[in-house]
Amino acid sequence: MISTTSISVPVDAAARAHFVRERLPAEGLFADLDWRTSPAPYPLGSTVAKEVESLGRVLLQFYRAVNLLYRKSVEGKQPEWVARWLDQGKPAELIQLQRSPALKNELPRIIRPDLLVTEHGLSVTELDSVPGGIGLTGWLNQTYSAMGTEVIGAAEGMLRGFASIFGNAPTAHIVVSEEAATYRPEMTWLAGQLGEARFRVQDAKFSAIADGDAVYRFFELFDLANVPNAG
């Protein structure tokens, strides 16, 4: 992990951008993508930063509410158009899976909102429960923190947060489908930071999951047919 000790922090913008650039992992973070480099993270201000930090609890409650609303709609206890709209365009096997009684209380361990900063405050435009960018954001936070810049979550916040969703599982397998291969480098970086003895990036054919192991699904449910070990 990046240490903020014994690092000569650059002052001018060009040197700071170079500092960031030269710390990119050799394998990159997103496959086949290049970057424009900022000498500093996007400034939010204390009011917006506080609002961002409060969103986790609020969005979790929102997920619980819409999950319950969907199930009540399926049961005929809420308007039928709710389930009809949420089922629209989905294959029958996916609808069957999302209605499974065994999964009725399951919620995403990670919720990433896409946010627009407007003159009236934040607007949430999308909620993603299988998001790319976890490793990228972790790397950015480490790198900018190394230059003494304050970032939400500090240098290790993304790493600690991701590791926490696996509890005491002895091994956490991060299964990345071919359809999600763009994000494999950032997940490989993330596993390396957390310790590859426990966190391991696997492809879609991996099946050697031992009792007690945790699995992180890094692919959309539409990809299930392309992931042989999903069953």
PDB file of N, CA and C in Angstrom, residues 94-175:
ATOM      1  N   LEU A  94     -34.665 -15.023 -15.115  1.00  0.00           N
ATOM      2  CA  LEU A  94     -34.215 -13.983 -14.198  1.00  0.00           C
ATOM      3  C   LEU A  94     -35.364 -13.529 -13.292  1.00  0.00           C
ATOM      4  N   ILE A  95     -36.555 -13.428 -13.851  1.00  0.00           N
ATOM      5  CA  ILE A  95     -37.723 -13.076 -13.041  1.00  0.00           C
ATOM      6  C   ILE A  95     -37.986 -14.142 -11.986  1.00  0.00           C
ATOM      7  N   GLN A  96     -37.847 -15.397 -12.387  1.00  0.00           N
ATOM      8  CA  GLN A  96     -38.029 -16.490 -11.431  1.00  0.00           C
ATOM      9  C   GLN A  96     -37.013 -16.415 -10.307  1.00  0.00           C
ATOM     10  N   LEU A  97     -35.781 -16.084 -10.647  1.00  0.00           N
ATOM     11  CA  LEU A  97     -34.725 -15.979  -9.641  1.00  0.00           C
ATOM     12  C   LEU A  97     -34.996 -14.833  -8.675  1.00  0.00           C
ATOM     13  N   GLN A  98     -35.384 -13.674  -9.185  1.00  0.00           N
ATOM     14  CA  GLN A  98     -35.585 -12.524  -8.311  1.00  0.00           C
ATOM     15  C   GLN A  98     -36.828 -12.670  -7.435  1.00  0.00           C
ATOM     16  N   ARG A  99     -37.719 -13.605  -7.804  1.00  0.00           N
ATOM     17  CA  ARG A  99     -38.903 -13.859  -6.989  1.00  0.00           C
ATOM     18  C   ARG A  99     -38.719 -15.046  -6.042  1.00  0.00           C
ATOM     19  N   SER A 100     -37.547 -15.643  -6.035  1.00  0.00           N
ATOM     20  CA  SER A 100     -37.298 -16.815  -5.204  1.00  0.00           C
ATOM     21  C   SER A 100     -37.479 -16.482  -3.722  1.00  0.00           C
ATOM     22  N   PRO A 101     -38.262 -17.274  -2.990  1.00  0.00           N
ATOM     23  CA  PRO A 101     -38.432 -17.024  -1.552  1.00  0.00           C
ATOM     24  C   PRO A 101     -37.111 -17.043  -0.790  1.00  0.00           C
ATOM     25  N   ALA A 102     -36.156 -17.854  -1.273  1.00  0.00           N
ATOM     26  CA  ALA A 102     -34.866 -17.952  -0.587  1.00  0.00           C
ATOM     27  C   ALA A 102     -34.083 -16.647  -0.654  1.00  0.00           C
ATOM     28  N   LEU A 103     -34.413 -15.791  -1.611  1.00  0.00           N
ATOM     29  CA  LEU A 103     -33.659 -14.556  -1.812  1.00  0.00           C
ATOM     30  C   LEU A 103     -34.448 -13.312  -1.419  1.00  0.00           C
ATOM     31  N   LYS A 104     -35.615 -13.488  -0.815  1.00  0.00           N
ATOM     32  CA  LYS A 104     -36.505 -12.343  -0.610  1.00  0.00           C
ATOM     33  C   LYS A 104     -35.928 -11.274   0.316  1.00  0.00           C
ATOM     34  N   ASN A 105     -35.034 -11.656   1.201  1.00  0.00           N
ATOM     35  CA  ASN A 105     -34.455 -10.678   2.128  1.00  0.00           C
ATOM     36  C   ASN A 105     -33.025 -10.299   1.769  1.00  0.00           C
ATOM     37  N   GLU A 106     -32.549 -10.790   0.620  1.00  0.00           N
ATOM     38  CA  GLU A 106     -31.178 -10.500   0.215  1.00  0.00           C
ATOM     39  C   GLU A 106     -31.089  -9.119  -0.424  1.00  0.00           C
ATOM     40  N   LEU A 107     -30.087  -8.366  -0.020  1.00  0.00           N
ATOM     41  CA  LEU A 107     -29.849  -7.043  -0.576  1.00  0.00           C
ATOM     42  C   LEU A 107     -28.376  -6.916  -0.961  1.00  0.00           C
ATOM     43  N   PRO A 108     -28.053  -6.011  -1.872  1.00  0.00           N
ATOM     44  CA  PRO A 108     -26.653  -5.839  -2.277  1.00  0.00           C
ATOM     45  C   PRO A 108     -25.773  -5.457  -1.095  1.00  0.00           C
ATOM     46  N   ARG A 109     -24.563  -6.004  -1.064  1.00  0.00           N
ATOM     47  CA  ARG A 109     -23.588  -5.603  -0.049  1.00  0.00           C
ATOM     48  C   ARG A 109     -22.911  -4.288  -0.421  1.00  0.00           C
ATOM     49  N   ILE A 110     -22.978  -3.943  -1.695  1.00  0.00           N
ATOM     50  CA  ILE A 110     -22.386  -2.694  -2.178  1.00  0.00           C
ATOM     51  C   ILE A 110     -23.456  -1.936  -2.962  1.00  0.00           C
ATOM     52  N   ILE A 111     -23.606  -0.660  -2.677  1.00  0.00           N
ATOM     53  CA  ILE A 111     -24.519   0.196  -3.418  1.00  0.00           C
ATOM     54  C   ILE A 111     -23.735   1.420  -3.873  1.00  0.00           C
ATOM     55  N   ARG A 112     -23.635   1.601  -5.184  1.00  0.00           N
ATOM     56  CA  ARG A 112     -22.917   2.774  -5.690  1.00  0.00           C
ATOM     57  C   ARG A 112     -23.888   3.690  -6.426  1.00  0.00           C
ATOM     58  N   PRO A 113     -24.132   4.864  -5.881  1.00  0.00           N
ATOM     59  CA  PRO A 113     -24.983   5.817  -6.598  1.00  0.00           C
ATOM     60  C   PRO A 113     -24.174   6.608  -7.621  1.00  0.00           C
ATOM     61  N   ASP A 114     -24.766   6.838  -8.780  1.00  0.00           N
ATOM     62  CA  ASP A 114     -24.214   7.814  -9.715  1.00  0.00           C
ATOM     63  C   ASP A 114     -24.819   9.160  -9.350  1.00  0.00           C
ATOM     64  N   LEU A 115     -23.963  10.131  -9.072  1.00  0.00           N
ATOM     65  CA  LEU A 115     -24.417  11.411  -8.545  1.00  0.00           C
ATOM     66  C   LEU A 115     -24.105  12.553  -9.505  1.00  0.00           C
ATOM     67  N   LEU A 116     -25.066  13.462  -9.623  1.00  0.00           N
ATOM     68  CA  LEU A 116     -24.838  14.740 -10.292  1.00  0.00           C
ATOM     69  C   LEU A 116     -24.837  15.833  -9.240  1.00  0.00           C
ATOM     70  N   VAL A 117     -23.815  16.669  -9.278  1.00  0.00           N
ATOM     71  CA  VAL A 117     -23.761  17.808  -8.376  1.00  0.00           C
ATOM     72  C   VAL A 117     -24.426  18.983  -9.089  1.00  0.00           C
ATOM     73  N   THR A 118     -25.563  19.430  -8.580  1.00  0.00           N
ATOM     74  CA  THR A 118     -26.313  20.515  -9.203  1.00  0.00           C
ATOM     75  C   THR A 118     -26.347  21.721  -8.271  1.00  0.00           C
ATOM     76  N   GLU A 119     -26.887  22.816  -8.760  1.00  0.00           N
ATOM     77  CA  GLU A 119     -26.996  24.014  -7.932  1.00  0.00           C
ATOM     78  C   GLU A 119     -27.998  23.835  -6.794  1.00  0.00           C
ATOM     79  N   HIS A 120     -28.810  22.780  -6.903  1.00  0.00           N
ATOM     80  CA  HIS A 120     -29.794  22.503  -5.858  1.00  0.00           C
ATOM     81  C   HIS A 120     -29.363  21.349  -4.946  1.00  0.00           C
ATOM     82  N   GLY A 121     -28.141  20.871  -5.127  1.00  0.00           N
ATOM     83  CA  GLY A 121     -27.652  19.752  -4.328  1.00  0.00           C
ATOM     84  C   GLY A 121     -27.401  18.529  -5.182  1.00  0.00           C
ATOM     85  N   LEU A 122     -27.348  17.368  -4.563  1.00  0.00           N
ATOM     86  CA  LEU A 122     -27.052  16.126  -5.275  1.00  0.00           C
ATOM     87  C   LEU A 122     -28.306  15.536  -5.899  1.00  0.00           C
ATOM     88  N   SER A 123     -28.130  14.973  -7.093  1.00  0.00           N
ATOM     89  CA  SER A 123     -29.187  14.197  -7.736  1.00  0.00           C
ATOM     90  C   SER A 123     -28.652  12.800  -7.989  1.00  0.00           C
ATOM     91  N   VAL A 124     -29.392  11.787  -7.545  1.00  0.00           N
ATOM     92  CA  VAL A 124     -29.015  10.396  -7.763  1.00  0.00           C
ATOM     93  C   VAL A 124     -29.629   9.947  -9.079  1.00  0.00           C
ATOM     94  N   THR A 125     -28.795   9.595 -10.062  1.00  0.00           N
ATOM     95  CA  THR A 125     -29.293   9.227 -11.387  1.00  0.00           C
ATOM     96  C   THR A 125     -29.341   7.720 -11.604  1.00  0.00           C
ATOM     97  N   GLU A 126     -28.593   6.958 -10.818  1.00  0.00           N
ATOM     98  CA  GLU A 126     -28.588   5.495 -10.961  1.00  0.00           C
ATOM     99  C   GLU A 126     -28.050   4.885  -9.681  1.00  0.00           C
ATOM    100  N   LEU A 127     -28.547   3.686  -9.361  1.00  0.00           N
ATOM    101  CA  LEU A 127     -27.989   2.895  -8.270  1.00  0.00           C
ATOM    102  C   LEU A 127     -27.457   1.595  -8.866  1.00  0.00           C
ATOM    103  N   ASP A 128     -26.184   1.323  -8.612  1.00  0.00           N
ATOM    104  CA  ASP A 128     -25.530   0.139  -9.163  1.00  0.00           C
ATOM    105  C   ASP A 128     -25.091  -0.752  -8.020  1.00  0.00           C
ATOM    106  N   SER A 129     -25.501  -2.013  -8.061  1.00  0.00           N
ATOM    107  CA  SER A 129     -25.120  -2.944  -6.996  1.00  0.00           C
ATOM    108  C   SER A 129     -24.016  -3.900  -7.439  1.00  0.00           C
ATOM    109  N   VAL A 130     -23.574  -3.804  -8.701  1.00  0.00           N
ATOM    110  CA  VAL A 130     -22.385  -4.541  -9.162  1.00  0.00           C
ATOM    111  C   VAL A 130     -21.485  -3.530  -9.865  1.00  0.00           C
ATOM    112  N   PRO A 131     -20.941  -2.593  -9.108  1.00  0.00           N
ATOM    113  CA  PRO A 131     -20.269  -1.452  -9.748  1.00  0.00           C
ATOM    114  C   PRO A 131     -18.813  -1.706 -10.096  1.00  0.00           C
ATOM    115  N   GLY A 132     -18.410  -1.124 -11.218  1.00  0.00           N
ATOM    116  CA  GLY A 132     -16.988  -0.980 -11.461  1.00  0.00           C
ATOM    117  C   GLY A 132     -16.494   0.238 -10.699  1.00  0.00           C
ATOM    118  N   GLY A 133     -15.196   0.305 -10.515  1.00  0.00           N
ATOM    119  CA  GLY A 133     -14.616   1.487  -9.899  1.00  0.00           C
ATOM    120  C   GLY A 133     -14.197   1.334  -8.458  1.00  0.00           C
ATOM    121  N   ILE A 134     -14.435   0.177  -7.851  1.00  0.00           N
ATOM    122  CA  ILE A 134     -14.039  -0.004  -6.453  1.00  0.00           C
ATOM    123  C   ILE A 134     -12.517   0.078  -6.322  1.00  0.00           C
ATOM    124  N   GLY A 135     -11.821  -0.691  -7.142  1.00  0.00           N
ATOM    125  CA  GLY A 135     -10.362  -0.648  -7.107  1.00  0.00           C
ATOM    126  C   GLY A 135      -9.822   0.687  -7.575  1.00  0.00           C
ATOM    127  N   LEU A 136     -10.428   1.238  -8.632  1.00  0.00           N
ATOM    128  CA  LEU A 136      -9.994   2.536  -9.136  1.00  0.00           C
ATOM    129  C   LEU A 136     -10.114   3.612  -8.064  1.00  0.00           C
ATOM    130  N   THR A 137     -11.259   3.660  -7.387  1.00  0.00           N
ATOM    131  CA  THR A 137     -11.450   4.674  -6.349  1.00  0.00           C
ATOM    132  C   THR A 137     -10.494   4.451  -5.188  1.00  0.00           C
ATOM    133  N   GLY A 138     -10.263   3.184  -4.827  1.00  0.00           N
ATOM    134  CA  GLY A 138      -9.302   2.889  -3.779  1.00  0.00           C
ATOM    135  C   GLY A 138      -7.913   3.380  -4.132  1.00  0.00           C
ATOM    136  N   TRP A 139      -7.530   3.159  -5.392  1.00  0.00           N
ATOM    137  CA  TRP A 139      -6.206   3.618  -5.842  1.00  0.00           C
ATOM    138  C   TRP A 139      -6.127   5.143  -5.852  1.00  0.00           C
ATOM    139  N   LEU A 140      -7.170   5.803  -6.361  1.00  0.00           N
ATOM    140  CA  LEU A 140      -7.188   7.260  -6.380  1.00  0.00           C
ATOM    141  C   LEU A 140      -7.098   7.831  -4.966  1.00  0.00           C
ATOM    142  N   ASN A 141      -7.844   7.252  -4.044  1.00  0.00           N
ATOM    143  CA  ASN A 141      -7.813   7.748  -2.663  1.00  0.00           C
ATOM    144  C   ASN A 141      -6.428   7.586  -2.049  1.00  0.00           C
ATOM    145  N   GLN A 142      -5.798   6.450  -2.292  1.00  0.00           N
ATOM    146  CA  GLN A 142      -4.437   6.250  -1.793  1.00  0.00           C
ATOM    147  C   GLN A 142      -3.482   7.282  -2.384  1.00  0.00           C
ATOM    148  N   THR A 143      -3.582   7.472  -3.691  1.00  0.00           N
ATOM    149  CA  THR A 143      -2.619   8.324  -4.390  1.00  0.00           C
ATOM    150  C   THR A 143      -2.764   9.788  -3.995  1.00  0.00           C
ATOM    151  N   TYR A 144      -3.987  10.296  -3.984  1.00  0.00           N
ATOM    152  CA  TYR A 144      -4.188  11.691  -3.606  1.00  0.00           C
ATOM    153  C   TYR A 144      -3.919  11.910  -2.116  1.00  0.00           C
ATOM    154  N   SER A 145      -4.225  10.907  -1.298  1.00  0.00           N
ATOM    155  CA  SER A 145      -3.913  11.017   0.127  1.00  0.00           C
ATOM    156  C   SER A 145      -2.415  11.104   0.346  1.00  0.00           C
ATOM    157  N   ALA A 146      -1.655  10.408  -0.496  1.00  0.00           N
ATOM    158  CA  ALA A 146      -0.194  10.438  -0.370  1.00  0.00           C
ATOM    159  C   ALA A 146       0.364  11.834  -0.623  1.00  0.00           C
ATOM    160  N   MET A 147      -0.414  12.673  -1.311  1.00  0.00           N
ATOM    161  CA  MET A 147       0.011  14.058  -1.538  1.00  0.00           C
ATOM    162  C   MET A 147      -0.566  14.997  -0.489  1.00  0.00           C
ATOM    163  N   GLY A 148      -1.182  14.425   0.538  1.00  0.00           N
ATOM    164  CA  GLY A 148      -1.707  15.238   1.618  1.00  0.00           C
ATOM    165  C   GLY A 148      -3.093  15.798   1.367  1.00  0.00           C
ATOM    166  N   THR A 149      -3.784  15.308   0.340  1.00  0.00           N
ATOM    167  CA  THR A 149      -5.123  15.789   0.022  1.00  0.00           C
ATOM    168  C   THR A 149      -6.159  15.004   0.810  1.00  0.00           C
ATOM    169  N   GLU A 150      -7.129  15.694   1.378  1.00  0.00           N
ATOM    170  CA  GLU A 150      -8.196  15.032   2.124  1.00  0.00           C
ATOM    171  C   GLU A 150      -9.233  14.480   1.150  1.00  0.00           C
ATOM    172  N   VAL A 151      -9.557  13.198   1.284  1.00  0.00           N
ATOM    173  CA  VAL A 151     -10.560  12.564   0.436  1.00  0.00           C
ATOM    174  C   VAL A 151     -11.575  11.848   1.321  1.00  0.00           C
ATOM    175  N   ILE A 152     -12.785  11.695   0.822  1.00  0.00           N
ATOM    176  CA  ILE A 152     -13.823  10.991   1.581  1.00  0.00           C
ATOM    177  C   ILE A 152     -13.402   9.539   1.779  1.00  0.00           C
ATOM    178  N   GLY A 153     -13.432   9.081   3.004  1.00  0.00           N
ATOM    179  CA  GLY A 153     -13.023   7.714   3.304  1.00  0.00           C
ATOM    180  C   GLY A 153     -11.551   7.557   3.595  1.00  0.00           C
ATOM    181  N   ALA A 154     -10.781   8.619   3.382  1.00  0.00           N
ATOM    182  CA  ALA A 154      -9.330   8.593   3.597  1.00  0.00           C
ATOM    183  C   ALA A 154      -8.667   7.567   2.680  1.00  0.00           C
ATOM    184  N   ALA A 155      -7.393   7.301   2.906  1.00  0.00           N
ATOM    185  CA  ALA A 155      -6.613   6.484   1.977  1.00  0.00           C
ATOM    186  C   ALA A 155      -7.102   5.047   1.891  1.00  0.00           C
ATOM    187  N   GLU A 156      -7.582   4.494   2.998  1.00  0.00           N
ATOM    188  CA  GLU A 156      -7.886   3.065   3.033  1.00  0.00           C
ATOM    189  C   GLU A 156      -9.384   2.766   3.127  1.00  0.00           C
ATOM    190  N   GLY A 157     -10.236   3.767   3.024  1.00  0.00           N
ATOM    191  CA  GLY A 157     -11.659   3.571   3.229  1.00  0.00           C
ATOM    192  C   GLY A 157     -12.283   2.565   2.277  1.00  0.00           C
ATOM    193  N   MET A 158     -11.970   2.655   0.997  1.00  0.00           N
ATOM    194  CA  MET A 158     -12.537   1.717   0.021  1.00  0.00           C
ATOM    195  C   MET A 158     -12.062   0.294   0.294  1.00  0.00           C
ATOM    196  N   LEU A 159     -10.799   0.159   0.662  1.00  0.00           N
ATOM    197  CA  LEU A 159     -10.266  -1.180   0.946  1.00  0.00           C
ATOM    198  C   LEU A 159     -10.953  -1.785   2.166  1.00  0.00           C
ATOM    199  N   ARG A 160     -11.051  -1.011   3.234  1.00  0.00           N
ATOM    200  CA  ARG A 160     -11.691  -1.520   4.454  1.00  0.00           C
ATOM    201  C   ARG A 160     -13.162  -1.843   4.216  1.00  0.00           C
ATOM    202  N   GLY A 161     -13.841  -0.966   3.469  1.00  0.00           N
ATOM    203  CA  GLY A 161     -15.253  -1.194   3.209  1.00  0.00           C
ATOM    204  C   GLY A 161     -15.490  -2.451   2.401  1.00  0.00           C
ATOM    205  N   PHE A 162     -14.696  -2.663   1.352  1.00  0.00           N
ATOM    206  CA  PHE A 162     -14.868  -3.858   0.526  1.00  0.00           C
ATOM    207  C   PHE A 162     -14.554  -5.112   1.330  1.00  0.00           C
ATOM    208  N   ALA A 163     -13.460  -5.101   2.079  1.00  0.00           N
ATOM    209  CA  ALA A 163     -13.080  -6.275   2.871  1.00  0.00           C
ATOM    210  C   ALA A 163     -14.153  -6.624   3.898  1.00  0.00           C
ATOM    211  N   SER A 164     -14.859  -5.621   4.416  1.00  0.00           N
ATOM    212  CA  SER A 164     -15.812  -5.858   5.501  1.00  0.00           C
ATOM    213  C   SER A 164     -17.029  -6.661   5.071  1.00  0.00           C
ATOM    214  N   ILE A 165     -17.355  -6.677   3.772  1.00  0.00           N
ATOM    215  CA  ILE A 165     -18.579  -7.371   3.346  1.00  0.00           C
ATOM    216  C   ILE A 165     -18.422  -8.885   3.385  1.00  0.00           C
ATOM    217  N   PHE A 166     -17.195  -9.380   3.572  1.00  0.00           N
ATOM    218  CA  PHE A 166     -16.959 -10.820   3.548  1.00  0.00           C
ATOM    219  C   PHE A 166     -16.895 -11.444   4.942  1.00  0.00           C
ATOM    220  N   GLY A 167     -17.058 -10.627   5.980  1.00  0.00           N
ATOM    221  CA  GLY A 167     -17.054 -11.161   7.330  1.00  0.00           C
ATOM    222  C   GLY A 167     -15.782 -11.924   7.641  1.00  0.00           C
ATOM    223  N   ASN A 168     -15.946 -13.114   8.211  1.00  0.00           N
ATOM    224  CA  ASN A 168     -14.798 -13.935   8.615  1.00  0.00           C
ATOM    225  C   ASN A 168     -14.475 -15.045   7.617  1.00  0.00           C
ATOM    226  N   ALA A 169     -14.986 -14.943   6.402  1.00  0.00           N
ATOM    227  CA  ALA A 169     -14.706 -15.973   5.397  1.00  0.00           C
ATOM    228  C   ALA A 169     -13.199 -16.127   5.208  1.00  0.00           C
ATOM    229  N   PRO A 170     -12.685 -17.350   5.220  1.00  0.00           N
ATOM    230  CA  PRO A 170     -11.238 -17.542   5.085  1.00  0.00           C
ATOM    231  C   PRO A 170     -10.695 -17.121   3.727  1.00  0.00           C
ATOM    232  N   THR A 171     -11.527 -17.267   2.681  1.00  0.00           N
ATOM    233  CA  THR A 171     -11.123 -16.889   1.332  1.00  0.00           C
ATOM    234  C   THR A 171     -12.288 -16.198   0.647  1.00  0.00           C
ATOM    235  N   ALA A 172     -11.996 -15.135  -0.075  1.00  0.00           N
ATOM    236  CA  ALA A 172     -13.016 -14.416  -0.837  1.00  0.00           C
ATOM    237  C   ALA A 172     -12.646 -14.497  -2.319  1.00  0.00           C
ATOM    238  N   HIS A 173     -13.495 -15.160  -3.089  1.00  0.00           N
ATOM    239  CA  HIS A 173     -13.270 -15.307  -4.526  1.00  0.00           C
ATOM    240  C   HIS A 173     -14.036 -14.217  -5.270  1.00  0.00           C
ATOM    241  N   ILE A 174     -13.324 -13.430  -6.055  1.00  0.00           N
ATOM    242  CA  ILE A 174     -13.936 -12.371  -6.858  1.00  0.00           C
ATOM    243  C   ILE A 174     -14.069 -12.917  -8.278  1.00  0.00           C
ATOM    244  N   VAL A 175     -15.281 -13.345  -8.638  1.00  0.00           N
ATOM    245  CA  VAL A 175     -15.509 -13.998  -9.927  1.00  0.00           C
ATOM    246  C   VAL A 175     -15.876 -12.943 -10.966  1.00  0.00           C
TER     247      VAL A 175
END
